[in-house]
Coordinates of C-alpha atoms in Angstrom, one line a residue:
M164 CA -12.4 -21.1 25.6
T165 CA -10.1 -18.0 25.6
D166 CA -8.5 -19.1 22.3
L167 CA -12.0 -19.5 20.8
G168 CA -13.1 -16.1 22.0
L169 CA -10.0 -14.4 20.6
F170 CA -10.5 -16.3 17.3
L171 CA -14.1 -15.0 17.0
I172 CA -13.2 -11.4 17.8
R173 CA -10.2 -11.6 15.3
M174 CA -12.5 -13.0 12.6
I175 CA -15.1 -10.3 12.9
I176 CA -12.5 -7.5 13.0
G177 CA -10.7 -9.0 10.0
I178 CA -13.8 -9.5 8.0
V179 CA -15.0 -5.9 8.7
F180 CA -11.7 -4.5 7.3
L181 CA -11.7 -6.9 4.3
F182 CA -15.2 -5.7 3.6
Y183 CA -14.2 -2.0 3.8
G184 CA -11.1 -2.5 1.7
S185 CA -12.9 -4.4 -1.0
Q186 CA -15.5 -1.6 -1.2
K187 CA -12.7 1.0 -1.7
L188 CA -10.5 -1.0 -4.0
F189 CA -13.0 -3.0 -6.1
G190 CA -16.4 -1.4 -5.6
W191 CA -17.8 -4.6 -4.1
F192 CA -20.6 -4.7 -1.5
G193 CA -22.1 -1.3 -2.5
G194 CA -18.7 0.4 -2.5
H195 CA -17.7 3.1 -5.0
G196 CA -14.3 1.7 -6.0
I197 CA -11.0 3.7 -6.1
K198 CA -12.3 6.5 -8.4
G199 CA -15.6 7.0 -6.5
T200 CA -13.9 6.8 -3.1
G201 CA -11.1 9.0 -4.3
G202 CA -13.6 11.6 -5.5
W203 CA -15.4 11.6 -2.2
F204 CA -12.1 12.0 -0.3
E205 CA -11.3 15.0 -2.5
S206 CA -14.7 16.5 -1.7
I207 CA -13.9 16.4 2.0
G208 CA -10.5 17.9 1.5
I209 CA -8.3 14.7 1.5
K210 CA -6.0 15.0 -1.5
P211 CA -4.8 13.3 -3.7
G212 CA -8.1 11.4 -3.3
I213 CA -7.3 8.4 -5.5
L214 CA -3.9 7.8 -3.9
V215 CA -5.4 8.0 -0.4
A216 CA -8.3 5.8 -1.4
T217 CA -5.9 3.2 -2.8
L218 CA -3.6 3.3 0.3
S219 CA -6.6 3.2 2.7
G220 CA -8.2 0.3 0.8
L221 CA -4.9 -1.6 0.8
G222 CA -4.4 -0.9 4.5
E223 CA -7.8 -2.3 5.2
I224 CA -7.2 -5.4 3.2
V225 CA -3.8 -6.0 4.7
S226 CA -5.0 -5.4 8.3
G227 CA -8.1 -7.6 7.6
I228 CA -5.8 -10.5 6.4
L229 CA -3.5 -10.1 9.4
F230 CA -6.4 -10.3 11.8
V231 CA -8.1 -13.2 10.1
F232 CA -4.9 -15.2 10.3
G233 CA -3.8 -13.9 13.7
F234 CA -0.4 -12.9 12.3
L235 CA 1.5 -9.7 13.2
L236 CA -1.5 -8.2 15.0
P237 CA 0.4 -5.1 16.3
I238 CA 1.0 -4.1 12.7
G239 CA -2.6 -4.7 11.8
A240 CA -3.7 -2.7 14.8
I241 CA -1.5 0.2 13.9
I242 CA -2.9 0.2 10.4
I243 CA -6.5 0.1 11.7
T244 CA -5.8 2.8 14.2
I245 CA -4.4 5.2 11.6
I246 CA -7.3 4.6 9.2
M247 CA -9.9 5.0 12.0
L248 CA -8.3 8.1 13.5
G249 CA -8.4 9.6 10.0
A250 CA -12.1 8.7 9.8
I251 CA -12.7 10.3 13.2
I252 CA -10.7 13.5 12.4
K253 CA -12.1 14.0 8.9
V254 CA -15.7 12.7 9.1
H255 CA -17.1 11.5 12.4
G256 CA -15.5 13.6 15.1
S257 CA -17.5 16.7 14.5
K258 CA -20.7 14.7 14.7
G259 CA -20.3 13.8 18.4
F260 CA -19.9 10.4 20.0
S261 CA -23.1 8.6 19.1
N262 CA -23.2 6.4 16.0
T263 CA -26.9 7.4 15.5
T264 CA -25.7 10.9 14.6
G265 CA -22.8 9.7 12.5
G266 CA -20.4 10.1 15.4
F267 CA -17.2 8.2 16.2
E268 CA -18.3 5.5 18.6
Y269 CA -18.0 2.7 16.1
N270 CA -14.5 3.9 14.9
L271 CA -13.4 4.1 18.6
V272 CA -14.6 0.5 19.3
L273 CA -12.7 -0.8 16.2
I274 CA -9.5 1.0 17.5
V275 CA -9.8 -0.3 21.1
V276 CA -10.7 -3.9 20.1
S277 CA -7.8 -3.9 17.6
I278 CA -5.3 -2.6 20.1
G279 CA -6.6 -4.8 22.8
L280 CA -6.2 -7.9 20.7
A281 CA -2.7 -6.8 19.7
L282 CA -1.8 -6.4 23.4
I283 CA -3.4 -9.8 24.4
G284 CA -2.2 -11.7 21.4
P285 CA -4.0 -13.7 18.7
G286 CA -4.7 -16.8 20.8
G287 CA -4.0 -20.4 19.9
Y288 CA -6.0 -20.5 16.7
S289 CA -3.7 -18.4 14.7
L290 CA -0.5 -18.3 12.7

């Protein structure tokens, strides 16, 4: 059952980051694509916006793939942690903890679950 539990957690984390990356890179699922995301990054002081949007989107796609396949989880967790810390520092941290106020609780959960999985390992249903 442990392997199944790890598989389920990995799948959800992986799918979440594939979703976010595809929003940034391709404008899918209501995203704004590289130009729109880059423009928003620039508006909050992250420059060059298009480059950062591209790198962030690629990082989310790569980490999502690593988690889905259960391969090189420590690398995926590092990428997720960097992206989520950036989100906390630039967007959510000043809004407090609660997600209902736009705070950082969700970002923190993603960081902790990602690091926890990297420390535990991917389980039996993985590459």
